[in-house]
Coordinates of C-alpha atoms in Angstrom, one line a residue:
Chain A
X1 CA 173.8 55.0 41.8
X2 CA 174.6 58.4 43.1
X3 CA 177.0 59.0 46.0
X4 CA 174.1 59.9 48.2
X5 CA 172.3 56.6 47.4
X6 CA 175.4 54.6 48.2
X7 CA 175.8 56.6 51.5
X8 CA 172.2 55.7 52.3
X9 CA 172.8 52.0 51.8
X10 CA 176.0 52.1 53.8
X11 CA 174.1 53.6 56.7
X12 CA 171.5 50.9 56.5
X13 CA 174.3 48.4 57.0
X14 CA 174.4 47.0 53.5
X15 CA 177.8 45.2 53.1
X16 CA 177.8 45.4 49.3
X17 CA 177.3 49.1 49.5
X18 CA 180.2 49.4 52.0
X19 CA 182.5 47.5 49.7
X20 CA 181.4 49.7 46.7
X21 CA 181.9 52.9 48.7
X22 CA 185.4 51.8 49.7
X23 CA 186.3 51.0 46.1
X24 CA 185.1 54.5 45.1
X25 CA 187.2 56.1 47.9
X26 CA 190.3 54.1 46.9
X27 CA 190.0 55.0 43.2
X28 CA 192.6 57.3 41.7
X29 CA 190.2 58.7 39.1
X30 CA 189.4 62.4 39.4
X31 CA 185.6 62.0 38.9
X32 CA 185.6 59.2 41.5
X33 CA 187.4 61.5 43.9
X34 CA 184.6 64.0 43.5
X35 CA 181.9 61.4 44.1
X36 CA 183.9 60.1 47.1
X37 CA 183.9 63.6 48.6
X38 CA 180.2 63.8 48.1
X39 CA 179.7 60.4 49.6
X40 CA 181.7 61.4 52.7
X41 CA 179.7 64.6 53.0
X42 CA 176.5 62.6 52.9
X43 CA 177.4 60.5 55.9
X44 CA 175.8 61.2 59.3
X45 CA 178.2 62.7 61.8
X46 CA 176.5 61.3 64.9
X47 CA 177.7 57.7 64.7
X48 CA 181.0 57.2 66.5
X49 CA 183.0 54.0 66.8
X50 CA 186.0 53.6 69.1
X51 CA 189.0 54.0 66.7
X52 CA 191.9 51.9 67.9
X53 CA 195.3 52.2 66.2
X54 CA 197.5 49.2 66.6
X55 CA 201.2 48.9 65.6
X56 CA 203.9 46.4 66.0
X57 CA 207.0 45.2 64.1
X58 CA 206.7 42.0 62.0
X59 CA 206.9 38.8 64.1
X60 CA 205.4 40.4 67.2
X61 CA 202.1 38.5 66.7
X62 CA 199.9 41.2 65.4
X63 CA 197.6 39.0 63.4
X64 CA 197.1 36.6 66.2
X65 CA 196.3 39.4 68.5
X66 CA 193.8 41.0 66.2
X67 CA 192.1 37.7 65.5
X68 CA 191.8 36.9 69.3
X69 CA 190.8 40.4 70.3
X70 CA 188.4 40.8 67.4
X71 CA 186.6 37.5 68.2
X72 CA 186.3 38.5 71.9
X73 CA 184.5 41.7 70.8
X74 CA 182.2 40.0 68.3
X75 CA 181.3 37.5 71.0
X76 CA 180.0 40.5 72.9
X77 CA 177.9 41.4 69.9
X78 CA 180.1 44.3 69.0
X79 CA 180.7 44.9 65.3
X80 CA 184.4 45.2 64.4
X81 CA 186.1 46.6 61.3
X82 CA 189.8 45.9 60.8
X83 CA 191.7 48.2 58.4
X84 CA 195.4 48.1 57.5
X85 CA 197.8 50.9 56.7
X86 CA 200.8 49.2 55.0
X87 CA 203.6 51.6 54.1
X88 CA 205.0 49.0 51.7
X89 CA 201.8 48.7 49.7
X90 CA 202.7 51.8 47.8
X91 CA 205.3 49.7 45.9
X92 CA 204.3 46.1 45.9
X93 CA 200.5 46.1 46.4
X94 CA 200.7 44.7 49.9
X95 CA 202.4 42.4 52.1
X96 CA 203.4 38.9 51.1
X97 CA 200.6 37.4 53.1
X98 CA 197.0 38.5 52.3
X99 CA 195.1 40.0 55.3
X100 CA 192.3 37.5 55.3
X101 CA 194.4 34.4 55.4
X102 CA 196.1 35.9 58.4
X103 CA 192.9 36.1 60.4
X104 CA 190.9 33.1 59.2
X105 CA 188.2 32.9 61.9
X106 CA 187.6 36.6 62.2
X107 CA 187.3 37.0 58.5
X108 CA 184.4 34.5 58.5
X109 CA 182.6 36.3 61.4
X110 CA 179.5 38.1 60.2
X111 CA 180.1 40.8 62.8
X112 CA 183.6 41.5 61.5
X113 CA 184.8 43.3 58.4
X114 CA 188.5 43.0 57.3
X115 CA 189.9 45.3 54.6
X116 CA 193.6 45.2 53.4
X117 CA 195.6 48.3 52.9
X118 CA 194.7 50.4 49.8
X119 CA 197.4 50.4 47.2
X120 CA 198.4 54.0 46.6
X121 CA 201.4 55.6 45.1
X122 CA 202.5 57.0 48.4
X123 CA 201.9 56.6 52.1
X124 CA 200.0 59.9 52.4
X125 CA 197.5 58.5 49.9
X126 CA 197.1 55.2 51.8
X127 CA 196.5 57.1 55.0
X128 CA 194.0 59.5 53.5
X129 CA 191.9 56.7 52.0
X130 CA 192.1 54.8 55.2
X131 CA 190.9 57.7 57.2
X132 CA 187.8 58.1 54.9
X133 CA 187.1 54.3 55.2
X134 CA 187.1 54.8 59.0
X135 CA 184.4 57.3 58.6
X136 CA 182.4 54.9 56.3
X137 CA 182.7 52.1 58.9
X138 CA 181.4 54.4 61.6
X139 CA 178.4 55.4 59.4
X140 CA 177.8 51.7 58.7
X141 CA 177.4 51.1 62.4
X142 CA 180.6 49.4 63.5
X143 CA 181.3 49.8 67.2
X144 CA 185.1 49.3 67.0
X145 CA 187.4 50.2 64.1
X146 CA 190.9 48.7 64.5
X147 CA 193.5 50.3 62.3
X148 CA 196.6 48.1 62.0
X149 CA 200.0 49.2 60.9
X150 CA 203.6 47.9 60.9
X151 CA 206.9 49.3 61.9
X152 CA 208.5 52.1 63.8
X153 CA 208.1 54.9 61.4
X154 CA 205.9 57.5 59.8
X155 CA 203.0 55.1 59.3
X156 CA 202.5 54.8 63.0
X157 CA 202.3 58.6 63.4
X158 CA 199.7 58.6 60.6
X159 CA 197.6 55.9 62.2
X160 CA 197.8 57.6 65.6
X161 CA 196.5 60.7 63.8
X162 CA 193.3 58.8 63.0
X163 CA 192.8 56.9 66.2
X164 CA 191.2 57.6 69.6
X165 CA 193.5 55.2 71.3
X166 CA 196.9 54.0 70.1
X167 CA 198.3 50.7 71.2
X168 CA 201.8 49.3 70.5
X169 CA 202.3 45.6 70.5
X170 CA 205.8 44.5 71.6
X171 CA 207.7 41.3 71.9
X172 CA 209.5 40.3 75.1
X173 CA 213.1 41.5 74.9
X174 CA 216.3 41.9 76.8
X175 CA 217.0 45.1 78.7
X176 CA 219.5 46.3 76.1
X177 CA 216.9 46.3 73.4
X178 CA 214.5 48.4 75.4
X179 CA 216.7 51.4 75.0
X180 CA 216.2 51.1 71.2
X181 CA 212.5 52.1 71.4
X182 CA 212.3 55.6 70.1
X183 CA 210.8 58.1 72.5
X184 CA 208.7 59.6 69.7
X185 CA 206.8 56.3 69.4
X186 CA 206.5 55.8 73.1
X187 CA 205.0 59.2 73.3
X188 CA 202.1 58.5 70.9
X189 CA 201.2 55.1 72.6
X190 CA 198.4 54.9 75.1
X191 CA 199.0 51.3 75.8
X192 CA 202.1 49.1 75.3
X193 CA 201.0 45.5 75.1
X194 CA 203.8 43.0 75.7
X195 CA 202.7 39.9 73.8
X196 CA 203.9 36.3 74.0
X197 CA 203.5 36.2 77.8
X198 CA 203.3 32.5 77.6
X199 CA 205.5 29.4 77.7
X200 CA 209.3 30.0 77.6
X201 CA 208.9 33.7 77.1
X202 CA 206.7 34.4 80.1
X203 CA 209.5 35.5 82.4
X204 CA 211.1 37.7 79.7
X205 CA 207.7 39.2 78.9
X206 CA 207.1 40.0 82.6
X207 CA 210.5 41.7 82.8
X208 CA 210.0 43.6 79.6
X209 CA 206.6 44.8 80.8
X210 CA 208.1 46.1 84.0
X211 CA 210.9 47.8 82.0
X212 CA 208.3 49.6 79.8
X213 CA 206.3 50.6 82.9
X214 CA 209.4 52.2 84.2
X215 CA 210.2 53.9 80.9
X216 CA 206.7 55.3 80.5
X217 CA 207.0 56.9 83.9
X218 CA 209.9 58.9 82.6
X219 CA 207.8 60.5 80.0
X220 CA 206.0 63.8 80.5
X221 CA 202.3 63.4 81.1
X222 CA 200.0 64.6 78.3
X223 CA 196.7 66.4 79.1
X224 CA 194.7 63.6 77.6
X225 CA 196.2 61.0 80.0
X226 CA 194.3 60.0 83.1
X227 CA 196.1 58.6 86.1
X228 CA 198.1 55.4 85.2
X229 CA 198.2 56.1 81.5
X230 CA 200.0 55.4 79.3
X231 CA 200.5 52.0 80.7
X232 CA 202.2 48.7 79.8
X233 CA 200.3 45.4 80.0
X234 CA 201.1 41.7 79.6
X235 CA 199.1 39.7 77.0
X236 CA 199.2 36.3 75.4
X237 CA 197.2 36.6 72.1
X238 CA 197.9 32.9 71.5
X239 CA 196.3 31.8 74.8
X240 CA 193.7 34.6 74.9
X241 CA 195.2 35.9 78.2
X242 CA 194.9 39.5 79.2
X243 CA 192.7 40.6 76.2
X244 CA 189.6 41.2 78.3
X245 CA 191.6 43.5 80.6
X246 CA 193.0 45.3 77.6
X247 CA 189.5 46.0 76.3
X248 CA 188.4 47.1 79.8
X249 CA 191.3 49.6 80.0
X250 CA 190.6 50.9 76.5
X251 CA 186.9 51.5 77.4
X252 CA 187.8 53.3 80.6
X253 CA 190.4 55.4 78.9
X254 CA 187.8 56.4 76.2
X255 CA 185.3 57.2 78.8
X256 CA 187.7 59.4 80.8
X257 CA 188.6 61.3 77.7
X258 CA 185.0 61.8 76.7
X259 CA 184.1 63.0 80.3
X260 CA 187.0 65.4 80.3
X261 CA 186.6 66.9 76.9
X262 CA 189.7 65.4 75.3
X263 CA 187.8 63.1 72.9
X264 CA 186.1 65.9 71.0
X265 CA 189.1 68.2 70.9
X266 CA 191.4 65.4 69.7
X267 CA 189.1 64.5 66.9
X268 CA 188.9 68.1 65.9
X269 CA 192.7 68.4 65.8
X270 CA 192.9 65.3 63.8
X271 CA 190.4 66.5 61.2
X272 CA 192.4 69.7 60.8
X273 CA 195.6 67.8 60.3
X274 CA 194.0 65.8 57.5
X275 CA 192.7 68.9 55.9
X276 CA 196.2 70.2 55.7
X277 CA 197.3 66.9 54.2
X278 CA 194.5 67.0 51.6
X279 CA 195.5 70.5 50.5
X280 CA 199.2 69.7 50.2
X281 CA 198.5 66.6 48.1
X282 CA 195.8 68.4 46.0
X283 CA 198.1 71.3 45.2
X284 CA 200.8 69.0 43.8
X285 CA 198.4 67.2 41.5
X286 CA 197.0 70.5 40.4
X287 CA 200.5 71.7 39.5
X288 CA 201.3 68.6 37.5
X289 CA 198.0 68.5 35.6
X290 CA 197.2 72.0 34.5
X291 CA 198.5 74.1 31.6
X292 CA 201.5 76.4 32.0
X293 CA 202.7 75.0 35.3
X294 CA 202.8 71.5 34.0
X295 CA 205.1 72.5 31.2
X296 CA 207.4 74.4 33.6
X297 CA 207.3 71.4 36.0
X298 CA 208.2 69.1 33.1
X299 CA 211.1 71.3 32.0
X300 CA 212.4 71.7 35.5
X301 CA 212.1 67.9 36.2
X302 CA 214.3 67.3 33.2
X303 CA 216.8 69.9 34.3
X304 CA 216.9 68.6 37.9
X305 CA 217.3 65.0 36.6
X306 CA 220.3 66.2 34.5
X307 CA 221.8 68.0 37.4
X308 CA 221.5 71.4 35.7
X309 CA 219.7 72.8 38.8
X310 CA 219.2 71.6 42.4
X311 CA 215.8 70.3 43.5
X312 CA 215.5 73.3 45.9
X313 CA 216.3 75.9 43.4
X314 CA 213.9 74.4 40.9
X315 CA 211.1 74.2 43.4
X316 CA 211.7 77.8 44.2
X317 CA 211.0 78.6 40.6
X318 CA 207.7 76.8 40.6
X319 CA 206.6 78.3 43.8
X320 CA 207.2 81.8 42.4
X321 CA 204.5 81.2 39.8
X322 CA 201.8 81.0 42.5
Chain B
X1 CA 230.1 85.0 55.1
X2 CA 228.1 84.6 51.9
X3 CA 226.7 81.1 50.9
X4 CA 229.3 81.0 48.1
X5 CA 232.2 81.6 50.5
X6 CA 230.9 78.8 52.9
X7 CA 230.6 76.5 49.9
X8 CA 234.1 77.3 48.9
X9 CA 235.4 76.4 52.4
X10 CA 233.3 73.2 52.5
X11 CA 235.0 72.2 49.2
X12 CA 238.4 72.8 50.7
X13 CA 237.5 70.3 53.4
X14 CA 237.1 72.8 56.3
X15 CA 235.2 71.0 59.0
X16 CA 233.9 74.1 60.7
X17 CA 232.5 75.3 57.4
X18 CA 230.8 72.0 56.9
X19 CA 229.2 72.2 60.3
X20 CA 228.1 75.8 59.6
X21 CA 226.7 74.8 56.2
X22 CA 224.7 72.0 57.8
X23 CA 223.3 74.4 60.4
X24 CA 222.2 76.7 57.7
X25 CA 220.5 73.9 55.8
X26 CA 218.7 72.6 58.9
X27 CA 217.4 76.1 59.8
X28 CA 213.7 76.7 59.5
X29 CA 214.1 80.5 58.8
X30 CA 213.0 81.6 55.4
X31 CA 216.1 83.8 54.7
X32 CA 218.3 80.9 55.8
X33 CA 216.4 78.6 53.4
X34 CA 217.3 81.0 50.5
X35 CA 220.9 81.1 51.5
X36 CA 220.9 77.3 51.8
X37 CA 219.6 77.0 48.3
X38 CA 222.3 79.3 47.0
X39 CA 224.9 77.2 48.9
X40 CA 223.7 74.0 47.3
X41 CA 223.7 75.6 43.9
X42 CA 227.3 76.7 44.5
X43 CA 228.6 73.2 45.1
X44 CA 230.5 71.3 42.4
X45 CA 228.5 68.5 40.8
X46 CA 231.5 66.4 39.9
X47 CA 232.3 65.0 43.3
X48 CA 230.5 61.8 44.0
X49 CA 230.5 59.6 47.1
X50 CA 229.0 56.2 47.4
X51 CA 225.7 56.8 49.2
X52 CA 224.8 53.8 51.3
X53 CA 221.4 53.7 53.0
X54 CA 221.2 51.4 56.0
X55 CA 218.1 50.4 57.9
X56 CA 217.2 48.1 60.7
X57 CA 214.8 47.9 63.7
X58 CA 215.9 48.8 67.2
X59 CA 218.0 46.1 68.8
X60 CA 219.4 44.7 65.6
X61 CA 222.9 46.1 66.2
X62 CA 222.9 49.0 63.8
X63 CA 225.3 51.2 65.8
X64 CA 227.7 48.3 66.3
X65 CA 227.6 47.6 62.6
X66 CA 228.2 51.3 61.6
X67 CA 231.0 51.7 64.1
X68 CA 232.8 48.5 62.9
X69 CA 232.1 49.1 59.2
X70 CA 233.0 52.8 59.4
X71 CA 236.3 52.0 61.2
X72 CA 237.2 49.4 58.5
X73 CA 236.7 52.1 55.8
X74 CA 238.7 54.8 57.6
X75 CA 241.6 52.3 58.1
X76 CA 241.6 52.1 54.2
X77 CA 242.0 55.9 54.2
X78 CA 238.5 56.4 53.1
X79 CA 236.6 59.4 54.5
X80 CA 233.2 58.4 55.9
X81 CA 230.2 60.6 56.8
X82 CA 227.4 59.0 58.9
X83 CA 224.0 60.8 58.8
X84 CA 220.8 59.7 60.5
X85 CA 217.2 60.0 59.4
X86 CA 215.1 59.5 62.5
X87 CA 211.3 59.6 62.0
X88 CA 210.7 60.1 65.7
X89 CA 212.9 63.2 65.9
X90 CA 210.0 65.2 64.6
X91 CA 208.3 64.8 67.9
X92 CA 210.9 64.3 70.6
X93 CA 214.0 65.9 69.2
X94 CA 215.7 62.5 68.7
X95 CA 216.2 59.1 70.1
X96 CA 216.8 58.4 73.7
X97 CA 220.5 57.7 73.1
X98 CA 222.6 60.4 71.4
X99 CA 224.3 59.4 68.1
X100 CA 227.9 60.0 69.1
X101 CA 227.8 58.0 72.3
X102 CA 226.5 55.1 70.2
X103 CA 229.7 55.1 68.0
X104 CA 232.4 56.2 70.4
X105 CA 235.5 55.2 68.4
X106 CA 234.2 56.3 65.0
X107 CA 233.2 59.6 66.4
X108 CA 236.8 60.3 67.4
X109 CA 238.2 59.2 64.0
X110 CA 239.5 62.2 62.0
X111 CA 238.4 60.5 58.8
X112 CA 234.8 60.2 60.0
X113 CA 232.0 62.7 60.5
X114 CA 228.9 61.8 62.4
X115 CA 225.8 63.9 62.3
X116 CA 222.5 63.1 64.2
X117 CA 219.1 63.5 62.6
X118 CA 217.9 67.0 62.1
X119 CA 214.9 67.9 64.2
X120 CA 212.1 69.0 61.9
X121 CA 208.4 69.2 62.2
X122 CA 207.7 66.3 59.9
X123 CA 209.6 63.4 58.3
X124 CA 209.5 65.1 54.9
X125 CA 211.5 67.9 56.3
X126 CA 214.0 65.6 57.9
X127 CA 214.5 63.8 54.7
X128 CA 214.9 66.9 52.6
X129 CA 217.6 68.4 54.9
X130 CA 219.4 65.1 55.0
X131 CA 219.4 64.9 51.3
X132 CA 221.1 68.3 51.0
X133 CA 223.6 67.4 53.7
X134 CA 224.5 64.3 51.6
X135 CA 225.3 66.7 48.7
X136 CA 227.4 68.8 51.1
X137 CA 229.4 65.8 52.3
X138 CA 230.1 64.8 48.7
X139 CA 231.3 68.3 48.0
X140 CA 233.5 68.1 51.1
X141 CA 235.3 65.1 49.6
X142 CA 233.8 62.2 51.6
X143 CA 234.2 58.9 49.9
X144 CA 231.3 57.1 51.6
X145 CA 228.1 58.7 53.0
X146 CA 226.2 56.3 55.2
X147 CA 222.6 57.3 55.8
X148 CA 221.1 55.4 58.7
X149 CA 217.4 55.0 59.6
X150 CA 215.2 52.9 61.8
X151 CA 212.1 50.9 61.3
X152 CA 210.1 49.3 58.5
X153 CA 208.1 52.3 57.3
X154 CA 208.2 55.4 55.2
X155 CA 211.6 56.6 56.5
X156 CA 213.2 53.6 54.8
X157 CA 211.6 54.5 51.5
X158 CA 212.9 58.0 51.9
X159 CA 216.4 56.9 52.7
X160 CA 216.4 54.5 49.7
X161 CA 215.4 57.5 47.6
X162 CA 218.7 59.2 48.5
X163 CA 221.0 56.2 48.4
X164 CA 222.9 54.4 45.6
X165 CA 222.8 51.2 47.6
X166 CA 220.3 50.2 50.2
X167 CA 221.1 47.7 52.9
X168 CA 218.8 46.2 55.5
X169 CA 220.3 44.9 58.7
X170 CA 218.3 42.0 60.2
X171 CA 218.5 39.9 63.4
X172 CA 218.4 36.1 63.3
X173 CA 214.9 34.9 63.6
X174 CA 212.6 31.9 63.4
X175 CA 211.0 30.8 60.1
X176 CA 207.6 32.2 61.2
X177 CA 208.9 35.7 61.6
X178 CA 210.4 35.8 58.1
X179 CA 207.0 35.9 56.6
X180 CA 206.5 39.2 58.4
X181 CA 209.0 41.0 56.2
X182 CA 207.0 43.2 53.9
X183 CA 207.7 42.7 50.2
X184 CA 207.9 46.4 49.7
X185 CA 210.9 46.7 52.0
X186 CA 212.5 43.6 50.5
X187 CA 212.1 45.2 47.1
X188 CA 214.1 48.3 47.9
X189 CA 217.0 46.4 49.6
X190 CA 220.1 45.6 47.6
X191 CA 221.6 43.7 50.5
X192 CA 220.1 42.0 53.5
X193 CA 222.7 41.7 56.2
X194 CA 221.9 39.1 58.9
X195 CA 223.7 40.3 61.9
X196 CA 224.7 38.6 65.1
X197 CA 226.1 35.6 63.3
X198 CA 228.1 34.8 66.4
X199 CA 227.9 32.7 69.6
X200 CA 224.6 31.2 70.4
X201 CA 222.8 32.9 67.5
X202 CA 225.2 31.7 64.8
X203 CA 223.0 28.7 63.8
X204 CA 219.8 30.8 63.8
X205 CA 221.6 33.5 61.7
X206 CA 222.7 31.0 59.2
X207 CA 219.2 29.6 58.8
X208 CA 217.7 33.1 58.6
X209 CA 220.2 34.1 55.9
X210 CA 219.3 31.0 53.9
X211 CA 215.6 31.9 54.3
X212 CA 216.1 35.4 53.0
X213 CA 218.2 34.1 50.1
X214 CA 215.2 32.0 49.2
X215 CA 212.7 34.8 49.7
X216 CA 214.8 37.2 47.6
X217 CA 214.7 34.7 44.7
X218 CA 210.9 35.0 44.7
X219 CA 211.1 38.7 43.9
X220 CA 211.0 40.0 40.4
X221 CA 214.4 41.1 39.1
X222 CA 214.8 44.9 38.7
X223 CA 216.8 46.3 35.8
X224 CA 219.4 47.7 38.2
X225 CA 220.2 44.3 39.7
X226 CA 223.2 42.4 38.4
X227 CA 223.3 38.6 38.7
X228 CA 223.1 37.5 42.3
X229 CA 221.6 40.8 43.6
X230 CA 219.8 41.5 45.8
X231 CA 221.5 39.1 48.1
X232 CA 221.5 38.1 51.8
X233 CA 224.8 37.9 53.7
X234 CA 225.9 36.9 57.2
X235 CA 227.8 39.4 59.3
X236 CA 228.9 39.7 62.9
X237 CA 229.4 43.4 63.6
X238 CA 230.5 42.5 67.1
X239 CA 233.4 40.3 65.9
X240 CA 234.1 42.2 62.7
X241 CA 233.2 39.2 60.6
X242 CA 231.9 39.5 57.0
X243 CA 232.3 43.3 56.9
X244 CA 235.1 43.2 54.3
X245 CA 233.0 41.0 52.1
X246 CA 230.0 43.4 52.5
X247 CA 232.2 46.3 51.3
X248 CA 233.5 44.2 48.4
X249 CA 230.0 43.4 47.3
X250 CA 228.9 47.0 47.6
X251 CA 231.8 48.2 45.5
X252 CA 231.2 45.6 42.8
X253 CA 227.5 46.5 42.8
X254 CA 228.2 50.2 42.4
X255 CA 230.7 49.5 39.6
X256 CA 228.2 47.3 37.7
X257 CA 225.5 50.0 38.0
X258 CA 228.0 52.6 36.7
X259 CA 229.1 50.4 33.8
X260 CA 225.5 49.7 32.8
X261 CA 224.1 53.2 33.0
X262 CA 221.9 52.6 36.1
X263 CA 223.9 54.8 38.4
X264 CA 223.3 58.0 36.5
X265 CA 219.7 57.3 35.7
X266 CA 218.8 56.4 39.2
X267 CA 220.4 59.6 40.6
X268 CA 218.4 61.6 38.0
X269 CA 215.2 59.9 39.1
X270 CA 215.9 60.6 42.7
X271 CA 216.6 64.2 42.1
X272 CA 213.3 64.5 40.3
X273 CA 211.5 62.8 43.1
X274 CA 212.9 65.3 45.6
X275 CA 212.0 68.2 43.4
X276 CA 208.3 67.1 43.6
X277 CA 208.6 66.8 47.3
X278 CA 210.1 70.3 47.6
X279 CA 207.2 71.8 45.5
X280 CA 204.6 70.0 47.5
X281 CA 206.0 71.3 50.8
X282 CA 206.6 74.8 49.5
X283 CA 203.1 75.2 48.2
X284 CA 201.6 74.3 51.6
X285 CA 203.7 76.8 53.4
X286 CA 202.8 79.4 50.7
X287 CA 199.1 78.7 51.3
X288 CA 199.3 79.1 55.0
X289 CA 201.4 82.3 55.0
X290 CA 199.9 84.6 52.4
X291 CA 196.9 86.9 52.4
X292 CA 193.6 85.7 51.2
X293 CA 194.2 82.0 51.2
X294 CA 195.5 82.1 54.8
X295 CA 192.1 83.5 56.0
X296 CA 190.2 80.9 54.0
X297 CA 192.5 78.2 55.3
X298 CA 191.9 79.4 58.9
X299 CA 188.2 79.5 58.4
X300 CA 188.0 76.0 56.9
X301 CA 190.3 74.6 59.6
X302 CA 187.8 75.8 62.2
X303 CA 184.9 74.3 60.2
X304 CA 186.7 71.0 59.7
X305 CA 187.6 70.9 63.4
X306 CA 183.9 71.4 64.3
X307 CA 182.8 68.7 61.9
X308 CA 180.9 71.2 59.7
X309 CA 182.6 70.1 56.6
X310 CA 184.8 67.1 55.8
X311 CA 188.5 67.4 55.2
X312 CA 188.2 66.5 51.6
X313 CA 185.4 68.9 50.8
X314 CA 187.3 71.7 52.6
X315 CA 190.5 70.9 50.7
X316 CA 188.5 71.1 47.4
X317 CA 187.5 74.6 48.3
X318 CA 191.1 75.7 48.9
X319 CA 192.2 74.1 45.7
X320 CA 189.6 75.9 43.7
X321 CA 191.2 79.2 44.5
X322 CA 194.4 78.2 42.7

């Protein structure tokens, strides 16, 4: 099948074609990469899902949240795709627990599609592939694409770069711990969801939510923020509390951004960002796979490894050949 | 002063020269970058510190640990440098709390040197500068260089790529939460230090430490691991418990790796890795700052932003000009 034919079947909602297309996109082979680019180009640009980025450290209840939130959406006849960006998959091939076992009910739902993180040699590769899979899911007619990531680092920034709305899932905490949240991460969040607002932790969760509300007020407003955003909210994924309100807030935020021109401009900025990333990555693989530069690179790699020359000085030599 | 003169003063242990050299390394100006490269080249290669990477999520007690651990080392007449790699600094210019206020006693210790994370436009830049500052600190005669980072993401992998030993500081947790630790992060850790083994949390910490010990046993052994490594240990940074043992374990691990050839080969691999990073970064800035390609890049950026062409297809066009 040609990339165009696969694209056609993906658009018709064929699941097997979607899986096949994703495999093509995640492949490391150069001819597959070419076909994947053709496939992406053949997708219609007029189908848009709401892209929701979701992050939270291990133990915060991310899987429980996604399962409950996803099932709420599919009950409303919305089609939901869940993708993961796992910074550790570059080494180990994924987290200890598989993604499907984490979300048992959702994974059996015909309106849901769950895909674990691609295994790539570096986080940039994981993010790039995921971004293309987001586009595939939109073309396949999904209404919501949830992109999940872990941690407090670069993977969050990357996921925010491919999301319309970015939500941070947090656990209830003492006042001291609040100070540990990095401002950079607070600044990319549209919603801070304080989970586990149930049982013994309810009081702590309420306090934590109030603390975040206060902290968010200290941040400078961004142009893409309507009144009252970013905001902190209480949820209990376990007891299905607050999820409908979260969805309501997300929809009204998306609507406000569309009405005020931020939606389109943000998607444009994001596309440009990924273009830069593609170029950066492509140039390196070019340098390491073609003729004269490859030999120079190999020689310099050895020299750098033996401490004969510093990484910077060696890189300068390569760059002079351009 | 020429870069060689600054290097000379750094080697003599002049603090002002060290600060000056770091400023030069962290500068974004192209002529400064050239001088920085010369400075790095002028450093002696025969001075080695023990490079310790340390990571842990916010609230785990990282600052308390570094303060207590650092003071223990300076009391043994060891000279300690503490550097930070903060993935959020690329957006906000650093964490909410300054680094020095976090480690009050250590920052006043004449045998210690504390440097906050450089502010760069992206994490790669932060990591690159930090790596060069590590080399500076070695040349300046520090015995231990502690490189601190936050989170469970890419910044940890980067810090591990510039460390001889990588330690992960963890909080006591329930059994459920343990499953959330990503295997990729477990795999780069030489030591998992379960902090807060004091007061009410002591029992939970002991259990958590046993759980990690069990989990570490499930991982495949790496060639650079002696018997009993990687290992989980209990510490209380607050009460100064277990820190001497941590230092003892780190020293014996370093000795084993030196005796068995892993120390040198790992440093060589790391240098090669950073060379690749330097080249990748350098090529992109070349493409965006020179003649014909810049115009093509600008045009394609616009097209990508307007959705006329996909990021991949546009990147392919740029790469064809090489």
